[in-house]
CSV table of C-alpha atoms and ligand atoms in Angstrom, one decimal:
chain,number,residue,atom,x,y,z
A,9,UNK,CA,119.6,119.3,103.3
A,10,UNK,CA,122.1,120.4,100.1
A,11,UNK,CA,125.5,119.7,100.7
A,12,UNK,CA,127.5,123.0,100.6
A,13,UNK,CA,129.3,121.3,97.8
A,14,UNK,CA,125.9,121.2,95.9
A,15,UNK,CA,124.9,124.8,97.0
A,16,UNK,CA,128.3,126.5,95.4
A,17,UNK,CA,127.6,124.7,92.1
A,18,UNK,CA,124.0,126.2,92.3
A,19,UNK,CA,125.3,129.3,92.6
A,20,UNK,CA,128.3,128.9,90.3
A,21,UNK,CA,125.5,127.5,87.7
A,22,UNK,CA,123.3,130.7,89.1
A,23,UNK,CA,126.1,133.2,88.2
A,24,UNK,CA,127.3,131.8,84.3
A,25,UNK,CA,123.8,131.8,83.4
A,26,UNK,CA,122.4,134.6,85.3
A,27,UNK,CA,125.0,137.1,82.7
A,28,UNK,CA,123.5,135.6,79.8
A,29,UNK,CA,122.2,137.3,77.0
A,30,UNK,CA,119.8,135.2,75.5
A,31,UNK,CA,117.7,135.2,79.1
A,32,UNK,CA,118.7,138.8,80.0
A,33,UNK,CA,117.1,139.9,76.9
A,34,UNK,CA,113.5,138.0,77.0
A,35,UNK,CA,110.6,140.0,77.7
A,36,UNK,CA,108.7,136.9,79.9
A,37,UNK,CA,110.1,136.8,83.5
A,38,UNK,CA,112.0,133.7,84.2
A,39,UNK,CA,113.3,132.4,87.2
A,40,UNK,CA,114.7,129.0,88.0
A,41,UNK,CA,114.7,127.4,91.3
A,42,UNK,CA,116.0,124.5,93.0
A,43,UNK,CA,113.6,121.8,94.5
A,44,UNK,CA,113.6,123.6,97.9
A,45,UNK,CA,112.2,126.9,96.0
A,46,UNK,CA,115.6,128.5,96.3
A,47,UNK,CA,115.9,131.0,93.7
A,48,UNK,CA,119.0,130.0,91.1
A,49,UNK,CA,118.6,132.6,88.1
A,50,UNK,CA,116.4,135.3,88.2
A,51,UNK,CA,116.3,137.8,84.9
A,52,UNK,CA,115.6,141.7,84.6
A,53,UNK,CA,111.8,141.1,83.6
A,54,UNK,CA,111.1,139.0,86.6
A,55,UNK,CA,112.8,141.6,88.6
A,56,UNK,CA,111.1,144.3,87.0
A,57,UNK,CA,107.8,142.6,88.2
A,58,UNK,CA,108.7,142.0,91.6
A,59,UNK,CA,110.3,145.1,92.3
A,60,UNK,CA,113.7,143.4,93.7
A,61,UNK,CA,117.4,143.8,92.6
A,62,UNK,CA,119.0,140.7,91.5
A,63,UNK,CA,121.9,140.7,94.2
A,64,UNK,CA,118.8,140.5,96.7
A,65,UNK,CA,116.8,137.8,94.7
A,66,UNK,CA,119.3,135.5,94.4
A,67,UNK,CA,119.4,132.9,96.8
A,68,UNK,CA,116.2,133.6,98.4
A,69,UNK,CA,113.4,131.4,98.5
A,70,UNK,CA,111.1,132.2,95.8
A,71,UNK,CA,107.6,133.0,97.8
A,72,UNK,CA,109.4,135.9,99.3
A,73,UNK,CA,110.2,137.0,96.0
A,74,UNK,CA,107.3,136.1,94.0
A,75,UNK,CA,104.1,137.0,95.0
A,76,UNK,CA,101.5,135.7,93.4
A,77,UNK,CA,97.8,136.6,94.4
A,78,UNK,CA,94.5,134.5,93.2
A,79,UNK,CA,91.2,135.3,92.0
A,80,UNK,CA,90.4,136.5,96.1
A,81,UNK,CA,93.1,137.9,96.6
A,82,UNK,CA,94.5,135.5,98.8
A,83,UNK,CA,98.5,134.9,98.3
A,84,UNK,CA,99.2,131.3,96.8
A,85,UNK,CA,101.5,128.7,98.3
A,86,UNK,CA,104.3,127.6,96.3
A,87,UNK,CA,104.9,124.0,96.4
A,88,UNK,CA,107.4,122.4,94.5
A,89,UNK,CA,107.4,119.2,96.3
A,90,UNK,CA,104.5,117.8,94.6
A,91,UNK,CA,105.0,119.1,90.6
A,92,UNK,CA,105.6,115.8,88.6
A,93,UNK,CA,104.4,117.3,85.3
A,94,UNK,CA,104.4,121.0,83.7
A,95,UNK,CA,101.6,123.6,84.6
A,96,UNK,CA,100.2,126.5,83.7
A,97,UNK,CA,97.7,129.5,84.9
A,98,UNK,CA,96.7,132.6,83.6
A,99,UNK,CA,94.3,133.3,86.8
A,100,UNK,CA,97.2,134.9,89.4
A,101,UNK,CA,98.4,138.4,89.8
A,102,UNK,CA,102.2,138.9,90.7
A,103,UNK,CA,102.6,141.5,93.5
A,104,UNK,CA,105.4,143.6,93.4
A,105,UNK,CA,107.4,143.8,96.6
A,106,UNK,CA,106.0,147.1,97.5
A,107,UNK,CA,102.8,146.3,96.7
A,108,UNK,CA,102.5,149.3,95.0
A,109,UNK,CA,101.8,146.8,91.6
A,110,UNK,CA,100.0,143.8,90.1
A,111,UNK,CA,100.4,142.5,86.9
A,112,UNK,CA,97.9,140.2,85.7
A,113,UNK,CA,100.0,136.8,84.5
A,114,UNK,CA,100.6,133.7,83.0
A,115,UNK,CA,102.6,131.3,84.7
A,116,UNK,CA,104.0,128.1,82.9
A,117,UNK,CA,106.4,126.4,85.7
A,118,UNK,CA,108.7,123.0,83.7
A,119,UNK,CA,110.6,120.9,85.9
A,120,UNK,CA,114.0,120.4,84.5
A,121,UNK,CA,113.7,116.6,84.3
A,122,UNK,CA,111.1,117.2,81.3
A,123,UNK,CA,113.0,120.0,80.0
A,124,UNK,CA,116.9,119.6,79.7
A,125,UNK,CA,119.0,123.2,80.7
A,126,UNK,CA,121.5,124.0,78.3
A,127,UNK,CA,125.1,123.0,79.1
A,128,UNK,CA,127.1,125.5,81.0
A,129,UNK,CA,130.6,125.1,81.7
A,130,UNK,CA,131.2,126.0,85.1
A,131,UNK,CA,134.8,126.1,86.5
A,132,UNK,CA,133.7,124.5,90.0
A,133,UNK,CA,135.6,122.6,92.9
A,134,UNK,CA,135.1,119.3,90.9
A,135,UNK,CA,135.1,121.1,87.4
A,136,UNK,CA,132.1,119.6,85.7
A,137,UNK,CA,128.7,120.2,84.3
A,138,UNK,CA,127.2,121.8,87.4
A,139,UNK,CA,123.4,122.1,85.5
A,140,UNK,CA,121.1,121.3,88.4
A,141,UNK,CA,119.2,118.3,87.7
A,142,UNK,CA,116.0,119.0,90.0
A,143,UNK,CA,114.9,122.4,89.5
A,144,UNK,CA,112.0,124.2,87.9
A,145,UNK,CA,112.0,126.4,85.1
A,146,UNK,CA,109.1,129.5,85.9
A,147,UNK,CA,108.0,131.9,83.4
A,148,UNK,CA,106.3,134.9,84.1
A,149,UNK,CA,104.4,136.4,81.4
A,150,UNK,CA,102.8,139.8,81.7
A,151,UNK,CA,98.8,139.0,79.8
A,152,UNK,CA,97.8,143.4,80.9
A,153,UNK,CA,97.2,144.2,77.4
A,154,UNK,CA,95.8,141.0,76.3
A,155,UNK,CA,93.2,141.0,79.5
A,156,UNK,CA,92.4,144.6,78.0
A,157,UNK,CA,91.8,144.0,74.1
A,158,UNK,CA,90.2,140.3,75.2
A,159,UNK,CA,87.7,142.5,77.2
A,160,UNK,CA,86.7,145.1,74.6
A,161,UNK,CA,86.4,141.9,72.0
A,162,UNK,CA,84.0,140.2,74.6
A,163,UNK,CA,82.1,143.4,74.9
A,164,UNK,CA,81.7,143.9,71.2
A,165,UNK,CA,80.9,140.6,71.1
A,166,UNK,CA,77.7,140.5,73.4
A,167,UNK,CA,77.0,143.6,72.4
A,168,UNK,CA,76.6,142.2,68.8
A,169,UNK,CA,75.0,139.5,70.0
A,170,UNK,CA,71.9,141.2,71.9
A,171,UNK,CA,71.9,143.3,69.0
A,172,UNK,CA,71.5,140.5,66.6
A,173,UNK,CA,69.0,138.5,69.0
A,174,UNK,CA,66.8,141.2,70.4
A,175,UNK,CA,65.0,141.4,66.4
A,176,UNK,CA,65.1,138.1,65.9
A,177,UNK,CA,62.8,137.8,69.1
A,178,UNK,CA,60.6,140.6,68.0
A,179,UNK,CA,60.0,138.7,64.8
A,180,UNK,CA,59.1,135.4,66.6
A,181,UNK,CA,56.9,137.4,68.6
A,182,UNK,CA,54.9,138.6,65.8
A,183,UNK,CA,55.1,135.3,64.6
A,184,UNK,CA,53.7,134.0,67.1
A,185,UNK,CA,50.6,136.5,67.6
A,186,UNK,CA,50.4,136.1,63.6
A,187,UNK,CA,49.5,132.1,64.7
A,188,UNK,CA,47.6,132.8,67.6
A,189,UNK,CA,43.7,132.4,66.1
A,190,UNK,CA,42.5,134.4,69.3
A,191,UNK,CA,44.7,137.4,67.9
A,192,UNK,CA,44.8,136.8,64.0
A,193,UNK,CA,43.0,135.3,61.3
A,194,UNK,CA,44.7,133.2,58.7
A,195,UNK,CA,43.6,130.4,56.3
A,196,UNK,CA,45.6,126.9,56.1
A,197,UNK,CA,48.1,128.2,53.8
A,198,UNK,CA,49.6,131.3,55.8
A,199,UNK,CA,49.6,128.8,58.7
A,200,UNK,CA,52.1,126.6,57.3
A,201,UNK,CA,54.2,129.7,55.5
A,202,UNK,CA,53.8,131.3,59.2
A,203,UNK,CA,55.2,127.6,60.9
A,204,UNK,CA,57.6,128.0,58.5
A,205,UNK,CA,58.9,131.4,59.3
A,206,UNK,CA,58.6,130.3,62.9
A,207,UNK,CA,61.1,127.3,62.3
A,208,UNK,CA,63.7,129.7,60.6
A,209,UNK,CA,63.7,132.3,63.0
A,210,UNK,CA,64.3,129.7,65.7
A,211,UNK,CA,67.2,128.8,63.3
A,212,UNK,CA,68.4,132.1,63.2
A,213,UNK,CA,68.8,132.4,66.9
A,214,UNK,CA,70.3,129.2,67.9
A,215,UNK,CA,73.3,130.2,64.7
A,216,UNK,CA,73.6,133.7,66.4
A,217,UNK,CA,74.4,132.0,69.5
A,218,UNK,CA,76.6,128.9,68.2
A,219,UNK,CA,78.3,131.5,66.2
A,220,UNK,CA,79.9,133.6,68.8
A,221,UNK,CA,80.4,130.4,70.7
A,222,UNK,CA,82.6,129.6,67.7
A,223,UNK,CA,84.7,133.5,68.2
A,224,UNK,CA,85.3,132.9,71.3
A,225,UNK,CA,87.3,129.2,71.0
A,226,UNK,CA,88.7,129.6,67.0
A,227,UNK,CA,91.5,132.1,68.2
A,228,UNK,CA,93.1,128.5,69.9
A,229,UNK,CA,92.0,129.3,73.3
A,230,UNK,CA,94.1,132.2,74.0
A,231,UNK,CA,91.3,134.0,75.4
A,232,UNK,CA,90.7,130.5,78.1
A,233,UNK,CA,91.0,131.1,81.9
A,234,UNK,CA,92.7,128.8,83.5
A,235,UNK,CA,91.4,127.1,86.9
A,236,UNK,CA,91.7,124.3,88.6
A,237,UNK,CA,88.3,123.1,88.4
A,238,UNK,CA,86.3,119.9,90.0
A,239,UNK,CA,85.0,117.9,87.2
A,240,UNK,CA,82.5,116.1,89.3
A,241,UNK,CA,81.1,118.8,90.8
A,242,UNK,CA,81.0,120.8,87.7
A,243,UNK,CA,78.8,118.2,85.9
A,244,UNK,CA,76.4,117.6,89.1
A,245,UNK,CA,75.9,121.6,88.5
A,246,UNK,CA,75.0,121.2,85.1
A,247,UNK,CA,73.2,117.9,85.0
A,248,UNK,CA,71.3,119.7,87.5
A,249,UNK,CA,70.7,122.9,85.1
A,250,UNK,CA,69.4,120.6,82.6
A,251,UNK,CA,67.4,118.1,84.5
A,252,UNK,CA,64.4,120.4,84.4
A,253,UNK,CA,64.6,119.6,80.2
A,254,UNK,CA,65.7,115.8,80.3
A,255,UNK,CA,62.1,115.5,82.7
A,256,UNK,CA,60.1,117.7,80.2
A,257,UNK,CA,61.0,114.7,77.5
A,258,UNK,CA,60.1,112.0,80.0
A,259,UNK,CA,63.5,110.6,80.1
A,260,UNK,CA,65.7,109.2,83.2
A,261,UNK,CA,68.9,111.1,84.7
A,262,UNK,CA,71.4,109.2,86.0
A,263,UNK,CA,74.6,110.8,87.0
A,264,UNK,CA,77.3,108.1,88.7
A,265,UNK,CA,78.7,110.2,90.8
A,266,UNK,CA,75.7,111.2,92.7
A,267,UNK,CA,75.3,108.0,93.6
A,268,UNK,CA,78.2,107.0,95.2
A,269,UNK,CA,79.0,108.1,98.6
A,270,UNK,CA,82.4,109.5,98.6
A,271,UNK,CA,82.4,111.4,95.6
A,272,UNK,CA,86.3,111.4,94.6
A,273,UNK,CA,87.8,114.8,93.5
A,274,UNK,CA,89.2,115.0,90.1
A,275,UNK,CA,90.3,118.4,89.3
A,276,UNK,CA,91.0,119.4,85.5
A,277,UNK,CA,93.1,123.1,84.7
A,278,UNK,CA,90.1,124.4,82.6
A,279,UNK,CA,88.5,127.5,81.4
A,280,UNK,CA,85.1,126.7,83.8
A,281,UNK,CA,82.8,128.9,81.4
A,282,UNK,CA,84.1,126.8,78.6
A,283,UNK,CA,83.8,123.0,79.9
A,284,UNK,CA,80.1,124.1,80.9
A,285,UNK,CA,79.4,124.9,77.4
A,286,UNK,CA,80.9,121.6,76.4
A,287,UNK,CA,78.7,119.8,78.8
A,288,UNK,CA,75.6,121.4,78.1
A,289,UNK,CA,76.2,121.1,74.8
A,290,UNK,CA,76.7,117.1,74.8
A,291,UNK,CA,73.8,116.8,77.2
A,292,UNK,CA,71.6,119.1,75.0
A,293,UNK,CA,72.2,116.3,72.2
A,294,UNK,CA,71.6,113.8,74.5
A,295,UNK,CA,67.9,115.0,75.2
A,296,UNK,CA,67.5,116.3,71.6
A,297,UNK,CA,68.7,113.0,69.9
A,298,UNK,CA,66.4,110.6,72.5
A,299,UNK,CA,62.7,109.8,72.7
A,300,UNK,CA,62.8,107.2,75.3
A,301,UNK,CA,64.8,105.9,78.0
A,302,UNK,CA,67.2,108.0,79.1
A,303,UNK,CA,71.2,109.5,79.7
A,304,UNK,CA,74.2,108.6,81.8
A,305,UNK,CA,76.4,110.6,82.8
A,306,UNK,CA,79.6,109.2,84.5
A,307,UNK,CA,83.3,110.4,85.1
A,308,UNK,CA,86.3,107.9,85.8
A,309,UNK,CA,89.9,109.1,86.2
A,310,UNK,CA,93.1,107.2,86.1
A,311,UNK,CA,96.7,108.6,87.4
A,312,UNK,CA,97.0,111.7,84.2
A,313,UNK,CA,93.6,111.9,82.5
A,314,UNK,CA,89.9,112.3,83.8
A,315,UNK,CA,87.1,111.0,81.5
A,316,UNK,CA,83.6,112.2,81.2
A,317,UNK,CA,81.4,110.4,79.4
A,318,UNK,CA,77.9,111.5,78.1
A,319,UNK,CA,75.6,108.4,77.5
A,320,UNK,CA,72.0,108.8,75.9
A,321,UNK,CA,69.6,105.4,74.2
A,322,UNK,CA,68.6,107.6,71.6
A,323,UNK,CA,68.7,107.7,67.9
A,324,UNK,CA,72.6,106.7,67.3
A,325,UNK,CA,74.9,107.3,64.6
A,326,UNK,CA,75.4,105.3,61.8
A,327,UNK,CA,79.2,104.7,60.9
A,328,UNK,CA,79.5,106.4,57.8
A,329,UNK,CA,78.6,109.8,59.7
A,330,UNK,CA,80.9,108.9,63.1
A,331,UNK,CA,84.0,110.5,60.8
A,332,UNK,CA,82.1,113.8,60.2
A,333,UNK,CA,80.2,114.8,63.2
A,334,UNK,CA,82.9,117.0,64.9
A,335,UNK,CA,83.6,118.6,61.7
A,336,UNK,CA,81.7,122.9,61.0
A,337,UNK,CA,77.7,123.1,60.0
A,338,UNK,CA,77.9,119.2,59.7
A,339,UNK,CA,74.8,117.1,60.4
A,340,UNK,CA,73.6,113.9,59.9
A,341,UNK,CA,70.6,114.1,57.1
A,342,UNK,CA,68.4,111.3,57.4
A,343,UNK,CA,64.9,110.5,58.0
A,344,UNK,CA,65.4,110.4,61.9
A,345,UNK,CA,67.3,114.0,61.9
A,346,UNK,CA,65.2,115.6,59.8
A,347,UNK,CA,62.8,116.9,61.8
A,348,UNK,CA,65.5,117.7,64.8
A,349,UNK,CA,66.9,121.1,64.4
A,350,UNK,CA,69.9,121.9,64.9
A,351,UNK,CA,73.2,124.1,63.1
A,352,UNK,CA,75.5,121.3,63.3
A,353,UNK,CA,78.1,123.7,65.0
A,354,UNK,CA,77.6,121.9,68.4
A,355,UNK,CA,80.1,119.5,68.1
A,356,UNK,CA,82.6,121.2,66.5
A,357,UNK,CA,82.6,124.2,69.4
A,358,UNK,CA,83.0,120.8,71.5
A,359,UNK,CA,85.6,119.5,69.8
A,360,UNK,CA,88.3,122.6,69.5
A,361,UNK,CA,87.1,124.0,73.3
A,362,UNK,CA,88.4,120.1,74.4
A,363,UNK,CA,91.1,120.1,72.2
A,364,UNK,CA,92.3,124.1,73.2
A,365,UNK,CA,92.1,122.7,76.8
A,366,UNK,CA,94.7,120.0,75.8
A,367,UNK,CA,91.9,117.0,75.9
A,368,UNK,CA,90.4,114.4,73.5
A,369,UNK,CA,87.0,113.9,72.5
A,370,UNK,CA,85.6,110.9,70.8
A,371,UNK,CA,82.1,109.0,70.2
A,372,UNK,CA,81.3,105.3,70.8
A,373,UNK,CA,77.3,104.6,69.0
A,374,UNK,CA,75.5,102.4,66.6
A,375,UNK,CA,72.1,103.4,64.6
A,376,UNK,CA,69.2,102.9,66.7
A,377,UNK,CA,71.5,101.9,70.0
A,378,UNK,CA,72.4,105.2,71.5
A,379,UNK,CA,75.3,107.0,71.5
A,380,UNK,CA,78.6,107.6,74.2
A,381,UNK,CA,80.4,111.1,73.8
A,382,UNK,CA,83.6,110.8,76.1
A,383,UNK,CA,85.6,113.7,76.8
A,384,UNK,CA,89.4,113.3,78.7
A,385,UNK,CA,90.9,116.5,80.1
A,386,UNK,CA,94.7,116.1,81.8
A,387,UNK,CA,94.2,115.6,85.8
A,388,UNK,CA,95.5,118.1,88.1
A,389,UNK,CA,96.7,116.5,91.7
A,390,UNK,CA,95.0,118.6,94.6
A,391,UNK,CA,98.4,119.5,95.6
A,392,UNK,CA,99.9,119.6,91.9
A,393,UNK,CA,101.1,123.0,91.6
A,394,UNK,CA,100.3,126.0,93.4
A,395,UNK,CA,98.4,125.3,96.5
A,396,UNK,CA,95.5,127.9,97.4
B,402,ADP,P1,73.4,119.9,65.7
B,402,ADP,O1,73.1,121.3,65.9
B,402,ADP,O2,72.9,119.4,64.3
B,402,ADP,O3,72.9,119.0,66.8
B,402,ADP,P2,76.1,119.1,66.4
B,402,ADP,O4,77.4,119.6,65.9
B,402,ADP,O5,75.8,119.2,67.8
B,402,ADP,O6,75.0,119.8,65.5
B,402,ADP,O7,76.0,117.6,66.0
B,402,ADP,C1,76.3,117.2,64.6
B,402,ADP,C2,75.4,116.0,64.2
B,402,ADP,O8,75.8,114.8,65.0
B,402,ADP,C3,74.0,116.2,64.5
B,402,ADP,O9,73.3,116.8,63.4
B,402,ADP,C4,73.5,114.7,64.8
B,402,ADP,O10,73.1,114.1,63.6
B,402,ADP,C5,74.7,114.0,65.3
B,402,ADP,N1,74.6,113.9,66.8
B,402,ADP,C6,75.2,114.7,67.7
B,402,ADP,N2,74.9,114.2,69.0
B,402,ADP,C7,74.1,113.1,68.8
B,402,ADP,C8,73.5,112.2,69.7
B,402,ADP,N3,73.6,112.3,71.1
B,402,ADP,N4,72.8,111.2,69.2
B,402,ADP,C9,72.6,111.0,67.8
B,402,ADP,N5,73.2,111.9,67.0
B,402,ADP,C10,73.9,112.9,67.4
């Protein structure tokens, strides 16, 4: 319970702040709240998208004011009690109080602990710096038009993309029938210019791909959804995806977590689309950089970070390549590679979609030992945040 002592600084603190100009004038809602969710400033954005008038907002407790709705529809819980560290989503609508509107946003919530307020004098019973110390520091920001203009980009881009791919495929097609002996007749020498043609169109393809890959994460992962998103499960999906390829090469999956009977819950705030990239990428080196044995895949968390690690016994990387993998249309170049194609952009989508998602990623391998790609993503509590 507040002392009513407490609860007229509040609102003393509420009042001085609420008339100021510098928060009046931003275009973000912001609202601040104390521990129990009780609002303590609200400004004319926020209001704007809720549909209430400050004299009602104030004082109230925030989930009668803010309505957020998720991906179902389903109204989120707000729960302060549990927010040790700050967060943000861009996968809620706010409800206005008629319902009448939702606006798509992006919700950053700081607790004051991490983030200082500034110093307002307030002429209270005791007539000292009344800042709340506890409270959390919400902003709303309205992502409408950037929804809009990420969607026509998106559909430009696939659009380009089946445009690009669709005669690349009709020219491996005809290469193909061109190397077919029941179809067509060709000495030794168009064979090998046709095998040739073959291995660049495959080329061409995999670049199309990697390259759009690389449009969608180089704008800094504005365009990321965010979602809390379990890692283990995640991975089981797409080891699963893949297993069909790792058994093709004759090689062994093992994935910890399936293993284990109580399969713990780590959750990550991640774009979903994106991290299964990242993973099917590292696995898709895994297979493509192994001829025998086979490739681990484990994930381990501690109290702030999960880590996944991607473990294969294949071909390994000697030490003078280790600084450059990660780096655009880099590849290794020696007698082992050769052969493996590739458009060395793999890693490097890896490396800034990890990176955009506030992660690490990093390589552990040795020429002819195998290699360890380890990826660590911040961990999200179950009950960190907004409960759903
Ligand atoms: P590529 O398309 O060439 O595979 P990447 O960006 O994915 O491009 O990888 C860059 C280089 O790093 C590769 O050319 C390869 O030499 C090396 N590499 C990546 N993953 C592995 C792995 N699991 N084992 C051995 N070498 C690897």
């Amino acid at each position: 319970m507040f002392s009513r002592k407490k609860q007229m600084e509040e609102m003393a603190f509420a009042t001085a702040i609420q008339s100021d100009l510098a928060i009046r004038a931003i275009s973000d809602g912001v609202v601040v709240c104390n521990t129990s969710g009780h609002i303590l400033l609200i400004n004319p954005a926020a209001l704007e998208m809720s549909g209430f008038t400050v004299g009602d907002a104030l004082g109230l407790d925030i989930s009668s004011v803010i309505t957020l709705l998720d991906v179902h529809n389903q109204a989120v819980i707000w729960d302060f009690k549990q927010i040790k560290q700050s967060l943000t989503r861009s996968d809620l609508q706010l409800k206005s109080n008629t319902g009448a509107k939702l606006t798509p946003v992006e919700i950053h919530i700081i607790p004051s602990n991490t983030t200082k307020l500034p110093d307002y004098q307030i002429v209270s019973s005791s007539n000292h710096h009344a800042a709340p110390q506890d409270s959390f520091i919400i902003t709303l920001r309205d992502i409408s038009l950037e929804l809009k203009s990420e969607e026509a980009r998106m559909d430009f881009i696939s659009t380009a993309s089946h445009e690009m791919r669709t005669p690349v495929a009709t020219i491996d097609g005809y290469i193909d029938l061109a190397l077919n002996a029941n179809v067509a007749t060709t000495d030794d020498r168009a064979r090998g210019f046709l095998e040739k043609a073959k291995a660049a169109s495959k080329h061409l393809g995999e670049l199309f791909a990697d390259l759009l890959d690389v449009t969608k994460i180089e704008d800094d992962g504005q365009a990321f959804r965010y979602e809390k998103v379990d890692v283990n499960a995640l991975l089981a999906e797409v080891a699963d995806e893949m297993n069909q390829q790792i058994k093709a090469k004759g090689l062994a999956l093992n994935l910890a977590s399936a293993t284990t009977k109580i399969n713990p819950l780590y959750y990550a705030m991640v774009d979903k689309t994106i991290l299964r990239e990242v993973l099917t990428n590292l696995i898709g080196n895994a297979i493509k950089y192994t001829e025998k044995g086979g490739i681990a895949l484990k994930v381990t968390a501690d109290d702030d970070y999960i880590t996944i690690s991607v473990k294969d016994t294949g071909i390994g990387i000697a030490p003078e390549f280790l600084p450059h993998i990660f780096q655009k249309f880099y590849r290794v170049d020696n007698t082992d590679t050769r052969q493996i194609g590739g458009t060395g952009l793999g890693l490097y989508i890896v490396k800034n979609s990890v990176e955009n998602m506030h992660g690490k990623v990093w390589v552990e391998s040795q020429p002819g030992q195998g290699s360890e790609f380890f990826i660590s993503l911040p961990r999200v509590k179950n009950s960190d945040g907004l409960q759903i």
